[in-house]
CSV table of C-alpha atoms in Angstrom, one decimal:
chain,number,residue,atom,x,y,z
A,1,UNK,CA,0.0,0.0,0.0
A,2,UNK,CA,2.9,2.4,0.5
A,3,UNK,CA,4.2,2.2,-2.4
A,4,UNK,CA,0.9,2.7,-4.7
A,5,UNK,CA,1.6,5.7,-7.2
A,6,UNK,CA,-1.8,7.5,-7.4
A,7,UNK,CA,-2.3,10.4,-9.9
A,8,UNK,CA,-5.8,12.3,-11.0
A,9,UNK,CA,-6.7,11.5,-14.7
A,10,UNK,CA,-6.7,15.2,-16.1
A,11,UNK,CA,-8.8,15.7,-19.2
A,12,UNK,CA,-6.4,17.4,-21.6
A,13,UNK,CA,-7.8,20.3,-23.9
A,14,UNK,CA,-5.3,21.7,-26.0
A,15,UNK,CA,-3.9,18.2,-27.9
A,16,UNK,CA,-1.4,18.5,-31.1
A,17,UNK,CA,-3.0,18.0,-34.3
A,18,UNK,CA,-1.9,14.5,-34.7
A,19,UNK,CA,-3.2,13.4,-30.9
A,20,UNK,CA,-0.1,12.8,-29.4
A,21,UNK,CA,-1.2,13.7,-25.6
A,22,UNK,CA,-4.1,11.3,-26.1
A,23,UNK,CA,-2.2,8.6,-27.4
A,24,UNK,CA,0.0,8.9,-24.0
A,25,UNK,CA,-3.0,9.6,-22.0
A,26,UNK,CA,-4.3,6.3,-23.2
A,27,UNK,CA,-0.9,4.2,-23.0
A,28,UNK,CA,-0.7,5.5,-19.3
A,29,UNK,CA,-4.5,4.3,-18.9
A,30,UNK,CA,-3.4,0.8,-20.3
A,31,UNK,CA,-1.0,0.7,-17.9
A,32,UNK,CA,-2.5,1.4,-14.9
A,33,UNK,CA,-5.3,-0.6,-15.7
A,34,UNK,CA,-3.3,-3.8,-16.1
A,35,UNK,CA,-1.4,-3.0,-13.0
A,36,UNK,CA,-4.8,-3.3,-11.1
A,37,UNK,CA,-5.4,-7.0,-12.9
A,38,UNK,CA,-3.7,-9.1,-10.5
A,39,UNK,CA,-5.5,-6.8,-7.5
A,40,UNK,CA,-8.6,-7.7,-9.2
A,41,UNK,CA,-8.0,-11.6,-9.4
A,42,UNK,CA,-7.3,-11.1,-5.7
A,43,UNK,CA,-10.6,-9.4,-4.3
A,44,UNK,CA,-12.4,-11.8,-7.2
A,45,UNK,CA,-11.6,-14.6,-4.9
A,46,UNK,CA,-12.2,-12.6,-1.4
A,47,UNK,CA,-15.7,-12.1,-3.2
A,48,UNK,CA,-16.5,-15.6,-4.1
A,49,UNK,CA,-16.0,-16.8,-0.8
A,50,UNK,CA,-18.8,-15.4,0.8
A,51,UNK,CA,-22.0,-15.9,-0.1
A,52,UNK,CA,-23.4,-12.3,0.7
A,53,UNK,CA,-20.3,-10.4,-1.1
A,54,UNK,CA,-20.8,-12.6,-4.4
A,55,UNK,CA,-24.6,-10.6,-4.8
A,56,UNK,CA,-21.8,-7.4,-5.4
A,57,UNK,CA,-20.2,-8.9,-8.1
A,58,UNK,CA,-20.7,-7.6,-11.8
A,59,UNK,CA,-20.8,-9.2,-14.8
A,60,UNK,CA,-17.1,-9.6,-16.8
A,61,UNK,CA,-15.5,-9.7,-13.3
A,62,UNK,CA,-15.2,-6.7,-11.9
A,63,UNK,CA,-15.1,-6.2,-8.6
A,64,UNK,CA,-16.7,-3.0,-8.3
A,65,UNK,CA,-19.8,-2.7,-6.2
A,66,UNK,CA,-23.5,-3.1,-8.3
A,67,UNK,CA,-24.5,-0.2,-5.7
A,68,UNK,CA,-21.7,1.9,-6.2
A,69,UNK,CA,-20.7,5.2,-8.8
A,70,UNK,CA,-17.1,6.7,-9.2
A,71,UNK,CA,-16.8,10.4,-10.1
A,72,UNK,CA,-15.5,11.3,-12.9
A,73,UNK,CA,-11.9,13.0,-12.6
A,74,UNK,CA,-12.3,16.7,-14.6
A,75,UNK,CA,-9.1,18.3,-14.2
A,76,UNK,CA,-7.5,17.9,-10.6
A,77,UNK,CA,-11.1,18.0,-9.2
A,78,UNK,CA,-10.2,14.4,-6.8
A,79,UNK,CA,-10.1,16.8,-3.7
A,80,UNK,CA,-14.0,17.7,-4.3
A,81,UNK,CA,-14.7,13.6,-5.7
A,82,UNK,CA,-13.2,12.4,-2.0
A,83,UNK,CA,-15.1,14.8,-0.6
A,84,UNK,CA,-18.7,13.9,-1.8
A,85,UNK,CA,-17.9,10.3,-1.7
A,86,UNK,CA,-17.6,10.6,1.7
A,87,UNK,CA,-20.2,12.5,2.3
A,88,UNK,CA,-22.7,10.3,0.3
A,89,UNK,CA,-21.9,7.8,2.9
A,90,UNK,CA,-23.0,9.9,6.0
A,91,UNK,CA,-26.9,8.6,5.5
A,92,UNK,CA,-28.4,10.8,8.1
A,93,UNK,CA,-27.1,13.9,5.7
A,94,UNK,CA,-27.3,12.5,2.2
A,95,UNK,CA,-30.8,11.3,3.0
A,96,UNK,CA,-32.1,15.1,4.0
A,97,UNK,CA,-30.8,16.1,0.3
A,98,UNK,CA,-32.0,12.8,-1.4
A,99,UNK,CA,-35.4,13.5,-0.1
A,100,UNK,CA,-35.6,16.9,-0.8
A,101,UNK,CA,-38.3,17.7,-4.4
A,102,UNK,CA,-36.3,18.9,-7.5
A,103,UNK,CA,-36.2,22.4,-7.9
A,104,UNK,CA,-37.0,24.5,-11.2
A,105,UNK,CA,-34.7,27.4,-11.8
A,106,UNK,CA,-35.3,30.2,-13.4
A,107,UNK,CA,-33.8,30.0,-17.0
A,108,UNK,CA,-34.6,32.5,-19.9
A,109,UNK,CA,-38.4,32.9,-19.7
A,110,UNK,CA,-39.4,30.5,-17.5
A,111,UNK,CA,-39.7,30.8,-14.1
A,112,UNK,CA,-40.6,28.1,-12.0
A,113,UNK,CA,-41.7,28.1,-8.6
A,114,UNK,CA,-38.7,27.6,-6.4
A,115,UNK,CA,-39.1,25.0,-3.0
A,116,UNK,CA,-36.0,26.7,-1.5
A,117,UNK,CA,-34.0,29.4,-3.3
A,118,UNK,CA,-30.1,30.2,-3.3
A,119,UNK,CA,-29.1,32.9,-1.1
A,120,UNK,CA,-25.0,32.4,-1.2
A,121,UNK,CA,-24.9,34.1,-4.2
A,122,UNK,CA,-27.0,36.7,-6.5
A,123,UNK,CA,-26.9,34.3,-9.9
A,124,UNK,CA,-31.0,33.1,-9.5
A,125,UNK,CA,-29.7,30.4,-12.4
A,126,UNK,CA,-27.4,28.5,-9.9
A,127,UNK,CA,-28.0,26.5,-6.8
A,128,UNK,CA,-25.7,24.6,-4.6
A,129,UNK,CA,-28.2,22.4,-3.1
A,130,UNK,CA,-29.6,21.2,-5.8
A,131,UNK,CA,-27.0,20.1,-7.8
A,132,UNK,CA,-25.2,18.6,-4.5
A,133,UNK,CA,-28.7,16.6,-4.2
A,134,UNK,CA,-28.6,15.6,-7.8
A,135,UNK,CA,-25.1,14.3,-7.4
A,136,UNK,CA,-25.9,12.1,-4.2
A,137,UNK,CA,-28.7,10.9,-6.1
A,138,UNK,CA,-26.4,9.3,-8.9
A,139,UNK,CA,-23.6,8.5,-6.9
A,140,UNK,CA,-26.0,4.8,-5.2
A,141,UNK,CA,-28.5,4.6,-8.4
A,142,UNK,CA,-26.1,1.2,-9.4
A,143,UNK,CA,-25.3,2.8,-12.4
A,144,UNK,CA,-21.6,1.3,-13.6
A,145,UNK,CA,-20.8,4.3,-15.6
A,146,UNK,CA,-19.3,7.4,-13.5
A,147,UNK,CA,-21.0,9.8,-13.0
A,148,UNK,CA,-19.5,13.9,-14.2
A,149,UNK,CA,-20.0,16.0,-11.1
A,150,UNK,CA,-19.4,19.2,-14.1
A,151,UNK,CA,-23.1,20.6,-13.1
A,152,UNK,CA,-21.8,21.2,-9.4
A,153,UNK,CA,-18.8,22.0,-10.1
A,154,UNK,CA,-19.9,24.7,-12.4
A,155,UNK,CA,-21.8,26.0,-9.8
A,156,UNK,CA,-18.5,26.1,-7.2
A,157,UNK,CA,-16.8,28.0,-9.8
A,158,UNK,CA,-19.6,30.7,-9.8
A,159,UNK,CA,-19.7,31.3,-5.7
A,160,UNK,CA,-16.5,29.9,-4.8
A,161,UNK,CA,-13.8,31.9,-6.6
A,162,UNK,CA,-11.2,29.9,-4.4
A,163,UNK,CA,-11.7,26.8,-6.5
A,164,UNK,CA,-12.0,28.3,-9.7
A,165,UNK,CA,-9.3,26.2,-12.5
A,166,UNK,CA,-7.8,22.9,-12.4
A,167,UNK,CA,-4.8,23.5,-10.1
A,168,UNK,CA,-5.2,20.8,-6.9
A,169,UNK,CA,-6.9,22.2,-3.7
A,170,UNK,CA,-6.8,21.4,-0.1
A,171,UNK,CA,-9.9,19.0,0.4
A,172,UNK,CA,-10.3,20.2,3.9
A,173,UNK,CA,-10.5,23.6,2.7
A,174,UNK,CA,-13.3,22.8,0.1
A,175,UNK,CA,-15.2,21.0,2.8
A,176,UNK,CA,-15.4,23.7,5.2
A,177,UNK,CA,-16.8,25.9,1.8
A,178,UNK,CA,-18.8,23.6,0.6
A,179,UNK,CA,-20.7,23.1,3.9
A,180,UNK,CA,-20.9,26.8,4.6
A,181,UNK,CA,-22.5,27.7,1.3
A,182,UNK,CA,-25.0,24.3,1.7
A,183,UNK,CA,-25.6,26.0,4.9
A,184,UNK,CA,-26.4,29.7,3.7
A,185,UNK,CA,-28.5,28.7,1.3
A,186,UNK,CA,-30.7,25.9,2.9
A,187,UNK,CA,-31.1,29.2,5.1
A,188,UNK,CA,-32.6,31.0,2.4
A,189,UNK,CA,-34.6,34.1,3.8
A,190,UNK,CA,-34.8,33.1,6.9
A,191,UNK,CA,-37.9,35.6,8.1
A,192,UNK,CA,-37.0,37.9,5.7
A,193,UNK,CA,-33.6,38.6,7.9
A,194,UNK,CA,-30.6,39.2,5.4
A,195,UNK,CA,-27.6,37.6,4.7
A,196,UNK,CA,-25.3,40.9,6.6
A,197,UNK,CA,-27.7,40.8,9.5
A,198,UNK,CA,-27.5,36.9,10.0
A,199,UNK,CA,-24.1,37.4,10.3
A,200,UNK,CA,-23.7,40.1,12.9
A,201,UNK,CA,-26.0,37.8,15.3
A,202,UNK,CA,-23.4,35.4,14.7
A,203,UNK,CA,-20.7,37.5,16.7
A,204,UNK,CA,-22.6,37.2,19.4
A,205,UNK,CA,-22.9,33.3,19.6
A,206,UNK,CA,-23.9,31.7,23.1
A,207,UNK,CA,-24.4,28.8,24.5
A,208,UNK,CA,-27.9,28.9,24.0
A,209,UNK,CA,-27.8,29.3,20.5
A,210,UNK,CA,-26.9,25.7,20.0
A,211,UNK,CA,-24.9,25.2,16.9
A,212,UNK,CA,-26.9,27.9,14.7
A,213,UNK,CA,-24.1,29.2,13.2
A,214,UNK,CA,-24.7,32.0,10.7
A,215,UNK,CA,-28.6,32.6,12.1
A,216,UNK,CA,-30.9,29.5,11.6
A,217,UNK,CA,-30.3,26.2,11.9
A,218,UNK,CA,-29.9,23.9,8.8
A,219,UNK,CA,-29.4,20.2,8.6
A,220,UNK,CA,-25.9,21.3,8.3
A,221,UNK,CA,-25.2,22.7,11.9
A,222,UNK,CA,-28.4,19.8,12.8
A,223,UNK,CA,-25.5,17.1,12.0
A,224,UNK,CA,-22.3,18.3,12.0
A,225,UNK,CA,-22.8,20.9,14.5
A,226,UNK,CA,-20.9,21.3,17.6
A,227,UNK,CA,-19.9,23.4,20.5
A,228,UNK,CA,-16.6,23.9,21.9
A,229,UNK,CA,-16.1,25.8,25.1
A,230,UNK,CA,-12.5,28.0,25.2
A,231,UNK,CA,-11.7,28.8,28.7
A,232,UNK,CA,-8.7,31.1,29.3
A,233,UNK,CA,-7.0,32.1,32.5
A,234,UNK,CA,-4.6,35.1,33.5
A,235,UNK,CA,-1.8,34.0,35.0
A,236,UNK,CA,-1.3,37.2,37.1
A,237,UNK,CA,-4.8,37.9,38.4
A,238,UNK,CA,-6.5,34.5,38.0
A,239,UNK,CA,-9.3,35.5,35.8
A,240,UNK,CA,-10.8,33.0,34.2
A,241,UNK,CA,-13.3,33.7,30.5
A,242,UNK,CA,-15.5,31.7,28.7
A,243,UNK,CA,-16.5,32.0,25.3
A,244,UNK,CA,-18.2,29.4,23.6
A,245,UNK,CA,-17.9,28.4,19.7
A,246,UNK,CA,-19.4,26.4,17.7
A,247,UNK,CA,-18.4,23.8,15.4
A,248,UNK,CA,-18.4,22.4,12.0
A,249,UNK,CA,-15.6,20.0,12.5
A,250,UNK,CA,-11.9,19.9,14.7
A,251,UNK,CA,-8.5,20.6,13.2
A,252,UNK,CA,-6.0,18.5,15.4
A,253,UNK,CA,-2.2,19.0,15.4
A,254,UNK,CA,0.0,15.7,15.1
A,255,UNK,CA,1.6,16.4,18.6
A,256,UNK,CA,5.8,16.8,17.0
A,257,UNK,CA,7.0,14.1,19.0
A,258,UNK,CA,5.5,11.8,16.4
A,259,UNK,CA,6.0,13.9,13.2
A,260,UNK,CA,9.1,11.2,12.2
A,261,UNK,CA,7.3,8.1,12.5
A,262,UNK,CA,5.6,7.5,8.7
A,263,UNK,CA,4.4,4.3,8.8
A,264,UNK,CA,1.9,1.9,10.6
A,265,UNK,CA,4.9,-0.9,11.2
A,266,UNK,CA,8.2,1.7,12.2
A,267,UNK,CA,9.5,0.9,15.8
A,268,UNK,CA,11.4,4.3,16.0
A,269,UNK,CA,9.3,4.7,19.4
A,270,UNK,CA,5.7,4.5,20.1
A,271,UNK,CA,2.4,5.0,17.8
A,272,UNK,CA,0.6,8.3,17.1
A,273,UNK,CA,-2.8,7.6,17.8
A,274,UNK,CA,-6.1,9.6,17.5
A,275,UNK,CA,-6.5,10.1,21.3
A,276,UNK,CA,-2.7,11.5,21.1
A,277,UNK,CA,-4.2,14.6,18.6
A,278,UNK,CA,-7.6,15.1,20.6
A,279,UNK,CA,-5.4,15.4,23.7
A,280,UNK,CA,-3.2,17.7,22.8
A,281,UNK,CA,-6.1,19.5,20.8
A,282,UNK,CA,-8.2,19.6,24.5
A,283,UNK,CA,-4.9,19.7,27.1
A,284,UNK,CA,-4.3,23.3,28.8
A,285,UNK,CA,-1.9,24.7,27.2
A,286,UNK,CA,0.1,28.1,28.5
A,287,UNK,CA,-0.1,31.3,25.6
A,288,UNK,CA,3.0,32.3,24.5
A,289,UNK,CA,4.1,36.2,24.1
A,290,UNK,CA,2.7,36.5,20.3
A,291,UNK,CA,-0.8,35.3,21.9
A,292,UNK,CA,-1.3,37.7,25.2
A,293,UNK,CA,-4.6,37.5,26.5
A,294,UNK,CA,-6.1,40.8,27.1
A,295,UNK,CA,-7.2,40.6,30.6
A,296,UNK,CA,-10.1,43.0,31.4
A,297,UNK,CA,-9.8,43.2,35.1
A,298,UNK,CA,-5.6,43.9,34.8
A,299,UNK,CA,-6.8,46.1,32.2
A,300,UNK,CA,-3.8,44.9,29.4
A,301,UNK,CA,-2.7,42.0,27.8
A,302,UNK,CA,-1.2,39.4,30.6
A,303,UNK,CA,0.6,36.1,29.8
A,304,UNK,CA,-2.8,33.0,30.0
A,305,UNK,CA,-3.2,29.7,30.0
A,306,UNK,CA,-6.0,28.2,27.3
A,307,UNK,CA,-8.3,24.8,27.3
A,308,UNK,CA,-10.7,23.8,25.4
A,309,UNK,CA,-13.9,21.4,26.0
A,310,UNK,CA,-16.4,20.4,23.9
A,311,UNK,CA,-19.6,21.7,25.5
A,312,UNK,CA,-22.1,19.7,22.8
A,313,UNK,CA,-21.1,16.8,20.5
A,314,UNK,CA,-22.3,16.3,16.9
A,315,UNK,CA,-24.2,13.6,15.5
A,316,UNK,CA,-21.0,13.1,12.9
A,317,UNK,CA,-17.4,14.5,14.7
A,318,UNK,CA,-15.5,15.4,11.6
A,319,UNK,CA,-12.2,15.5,12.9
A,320,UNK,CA,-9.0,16.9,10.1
A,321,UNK,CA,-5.4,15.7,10.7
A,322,UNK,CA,-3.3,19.6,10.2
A,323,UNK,CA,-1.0,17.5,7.6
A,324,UNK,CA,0.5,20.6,6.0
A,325,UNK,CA,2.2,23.2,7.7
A,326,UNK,CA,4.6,26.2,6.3
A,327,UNK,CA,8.0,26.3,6.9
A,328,UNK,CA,9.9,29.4,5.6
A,329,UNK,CA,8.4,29.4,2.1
A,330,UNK,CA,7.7,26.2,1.7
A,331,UNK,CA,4.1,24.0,2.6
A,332,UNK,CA,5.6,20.6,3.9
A,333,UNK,CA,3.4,17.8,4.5
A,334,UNK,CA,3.4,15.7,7.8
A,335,UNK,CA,3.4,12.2,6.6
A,336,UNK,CA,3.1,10.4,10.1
A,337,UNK,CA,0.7,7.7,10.7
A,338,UNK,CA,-2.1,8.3,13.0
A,339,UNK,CA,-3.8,5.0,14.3
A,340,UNK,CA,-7.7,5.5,14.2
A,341,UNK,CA,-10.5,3.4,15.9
A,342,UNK,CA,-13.1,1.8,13.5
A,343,UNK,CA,-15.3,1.7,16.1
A,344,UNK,CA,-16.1,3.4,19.8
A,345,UNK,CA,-14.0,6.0,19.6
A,346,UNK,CA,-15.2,7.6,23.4
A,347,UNK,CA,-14.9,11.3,22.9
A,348,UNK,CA,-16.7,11.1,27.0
A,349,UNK,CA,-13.1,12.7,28.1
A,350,UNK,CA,-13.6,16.0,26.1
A,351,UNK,CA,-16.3,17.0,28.0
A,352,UNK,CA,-17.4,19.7,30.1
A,353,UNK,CA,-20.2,17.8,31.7
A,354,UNK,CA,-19.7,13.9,31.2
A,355,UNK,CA,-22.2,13.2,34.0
A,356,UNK,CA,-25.1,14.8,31.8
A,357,UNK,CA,-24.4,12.3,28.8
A,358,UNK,CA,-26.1,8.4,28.2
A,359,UNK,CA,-23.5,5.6,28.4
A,360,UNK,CA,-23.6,5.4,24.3
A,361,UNK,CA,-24.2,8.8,23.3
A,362,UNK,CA,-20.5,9.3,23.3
A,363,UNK,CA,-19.2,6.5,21.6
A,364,UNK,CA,-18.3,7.3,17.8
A,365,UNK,CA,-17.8,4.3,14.4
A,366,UNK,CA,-16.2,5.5,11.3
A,367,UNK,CA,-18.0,6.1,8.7
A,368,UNK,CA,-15.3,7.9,5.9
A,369,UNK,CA,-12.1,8.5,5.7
A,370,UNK,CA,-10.2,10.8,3.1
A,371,UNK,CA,-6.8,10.5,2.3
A,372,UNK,CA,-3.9,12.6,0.5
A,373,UNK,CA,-1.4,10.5,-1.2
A,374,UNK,CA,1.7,12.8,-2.2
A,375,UNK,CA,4.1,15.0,-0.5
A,376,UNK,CA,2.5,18.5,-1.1
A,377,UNK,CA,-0.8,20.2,-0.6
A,378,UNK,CA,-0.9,21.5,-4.3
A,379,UNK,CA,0.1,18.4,-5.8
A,380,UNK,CA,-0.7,14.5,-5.0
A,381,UNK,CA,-4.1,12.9,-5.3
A,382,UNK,CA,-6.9,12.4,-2.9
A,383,UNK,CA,-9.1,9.1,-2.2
A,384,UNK,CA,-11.3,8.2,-0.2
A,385,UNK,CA,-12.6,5.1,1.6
A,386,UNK,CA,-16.2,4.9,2.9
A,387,UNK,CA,-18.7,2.1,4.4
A,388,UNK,CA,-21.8,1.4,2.9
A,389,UNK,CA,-24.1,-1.1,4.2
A,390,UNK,CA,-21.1,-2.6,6.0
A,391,UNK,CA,-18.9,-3.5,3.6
A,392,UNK,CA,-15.7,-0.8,3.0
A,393,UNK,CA,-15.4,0.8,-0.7
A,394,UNK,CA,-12.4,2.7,-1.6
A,395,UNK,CA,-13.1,5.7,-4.0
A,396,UNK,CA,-10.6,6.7,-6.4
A,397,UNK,CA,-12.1,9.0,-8.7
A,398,UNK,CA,-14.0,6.7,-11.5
A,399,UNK,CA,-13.1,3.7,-10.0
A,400,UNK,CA,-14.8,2.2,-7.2
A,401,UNK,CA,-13.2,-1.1,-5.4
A,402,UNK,CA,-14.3,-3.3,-2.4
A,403,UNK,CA,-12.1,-3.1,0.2
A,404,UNK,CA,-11.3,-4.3,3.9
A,405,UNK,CA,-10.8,-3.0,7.5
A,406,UNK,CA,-7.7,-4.3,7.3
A,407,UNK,CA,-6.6,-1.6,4.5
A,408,UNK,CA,-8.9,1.0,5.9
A,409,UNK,CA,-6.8,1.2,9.0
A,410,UNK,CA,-3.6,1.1,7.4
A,411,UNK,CA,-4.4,4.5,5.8
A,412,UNK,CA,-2.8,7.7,6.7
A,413,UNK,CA,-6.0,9.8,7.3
A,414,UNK,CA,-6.0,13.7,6.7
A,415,UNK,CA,-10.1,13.8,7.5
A,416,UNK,CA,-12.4,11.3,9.3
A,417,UNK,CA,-15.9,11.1,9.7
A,418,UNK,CA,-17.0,9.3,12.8
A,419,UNK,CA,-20.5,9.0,13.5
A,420,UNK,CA,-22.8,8.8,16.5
A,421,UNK,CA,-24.0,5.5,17.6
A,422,UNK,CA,-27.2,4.7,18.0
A,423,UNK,CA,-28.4,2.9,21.3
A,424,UNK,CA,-27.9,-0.9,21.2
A,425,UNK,CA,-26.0,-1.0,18.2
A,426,UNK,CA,-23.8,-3.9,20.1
A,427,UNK,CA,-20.7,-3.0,18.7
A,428,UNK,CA,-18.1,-3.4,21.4
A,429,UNK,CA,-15.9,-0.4,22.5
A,430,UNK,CA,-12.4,0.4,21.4
């Protein structure tokens, strides 16, 4: 697994007259595809020894799920493909959009009557939701063709100038967009209020306004939503503040003791695990001079001490790995591996009041993971692996493969999706 070369399959525009890029584009596409036959023979096998896999199999061989669609690749676009893979596979979310009724947009003349309407951006032609709901819809139709995401991605051009082109992005990055603009426009005119005032309410976010962030509440903040409470203590005076935030998802630090130890079976001292990220993430932690704390009783900014908690929990923790950092001029990639719990990962710790939660409302199972093979943020190539029905799939753009746990945990994870588990799922804890 280490040593698989992965690379997005661009869709060149400007060829020569006599073909030549697409006569290389198509001797590299032979090649990779027979470097995947013996792989293929393999899971062939896996498949025909169990009696419930063999209903996945596909005529001519293939191994690819009958339930499953790959994303077509068009240009560098495998960060947004990893990331609506993985979200497809979140069913309380992908459900909402599933169910929701087609919309009509107004085009030309025509002006059909609108169920919800954009409000992220002032194009009336263009919505976010709806194309993102048309996508989910194709990606578990069974259809053995992939399907081109170019309808949504048109649309990200037109309200999110940060992804416009084919240069690779940060997947994290477009997550954090993608989910913001879903979550602005399932707002749509919320009572009339607009989009400037919505957000000046927002600056003044308490713990009573659950995770409403940006106004309303959407099944965005609903699922994803959390609340982090940041407490922060002068060290002269002893003044302690509390301000509470919410939450779309947790950016941990791999703590540096670990930053040298890049794979799963290296005994160069012991493993990075999750726990070892959320810890440092929640331990206190003491301010240093370029951070001074403006304490209002001492009246000026005093050297502090800062912890976090998380106040509420979401019904899916979406927890991202900080992989690349900059040094001097340069965006280096932290290639350590992270060891990450399938299942019952007990986020009970992080709490400000564990005595107020049930004995399973804190336990978490994976449900996606997305990982960036390469050594920079503007270059490699994104995947993803996802459970469906419980069997594991890994996503690679267009092609869609059944996997194992086995793999799945061998992965070195930049985001994970754990999920909440339901009451008497009798899965045992981790």
């Amino acid at each position: 697994e280490e040593n698989t070369v992965y690379r997005c399959d661009d869709f060149v525009v400007n060829d020569t007259k006599l073909g030549l890029v697409q006569k290389v584009r198509e001797h590299l596409q032979n090649l990779e595809n027979s470097a995947f036959t013996s792989d293929r023979h393999r899971k062939r096998k896996l498949l025909e020894n169990s009696s419930m896999n063999s209903k996945l199999l596909k005529v001519n061989g293939s191994t690819t799920a009958l339930c499953a669609t790959g994303l077509r690749n068009l240009g560098n676009t495998c960060f947004m493909n990893a990331i609506l893979q993985s979200l497809s596979n979140i069913q309380q979310f992908c459900c909402y959009f599933k169910e929701l009724p087609a919309v009509e947009l107004r085009n030309g003349k025509t002006a059909g009557r609108r169920t919800y309407h954009t409000r992220s951006q002032g194009d009336n032609n263009v919505s976010l939701v709806e194309e993102f709901r048309k996508t989910l819809c194709a990606l578990w139709q069974g259809s053995q063709t992939a399907f081109s995401p170019e309808s949504l991605f048109y649309v990200v051009w037109k309200i999110m100038p940060n992804f416009r082109g084919y240069q690779q992005q940060d997947a994290h990055e477009f997550m954090r967009y993608l989910l913001d603009h879903l979550h602005l426009e399932l707002q749509g005119g919320f009572n009339g209020v607009s989009r400037s005032v919505i957000l000046q309410e927002n600056s003044s976010l308490t713990a009573s306004s659950k995770c409403c962030i940006n106004g309303a509440s959407t099944v965005v903040t609903a699922i994803f939503g959390g609340i982090l409470q940041n407490e922060v203590n002068c060290l002269i005076c002893g003044t302690e503040s509390r301000k509470f935030d919410p939450f779309l998802d947790l950016s941990l630090d791999i703590p540096s003791q670990f930053r040298n130890k890049r794979t799963k079976n290296q005994e160069n001292g012991p493993m990075c695990t999750l726990r070892d990220c959320l810890r440092s993430f929640t331990d206190l932690e003491e301010l240093d001079e370029t951070e001074l704390y403006m304490c209002h009783k001492c009246k000026k900014k005093q050297k502090s001490t800062k912890k976090f908690w998380i106040q509420k929990l979401p019904k899916v923790l979406c927890l991202h790995l900080k992989r690349f950092h900059w040094t001097a001029y340069l965006r280096n990639k932290v290639d350590t591996y992270v060891e990450f719990p399938l299942r019952g990962l007990d986020m009970k710790c992080y709490l400000l009041e564990p005595e107020n939660s049930g004995p399973e409302s804190c336990l978490y199972d994976l449900a996606a993971v997305v990982v960036h093979h390469g050594s920079g943020v503007g270059s490699g190539h994104y995947t993803a692996y996802a459970a469906h029905e419980g069997r594991w799939f890994h996503f690679n753009d267009s092609t869609v493969t059944l996997t194992d746990e086995e793999t799945v945990v061998k992965a070195k994870a930049y985001i994970l999706f754990y999920v909440e588990r339901q009451a008497k799922s009798g899965s045992d804890k981790l």
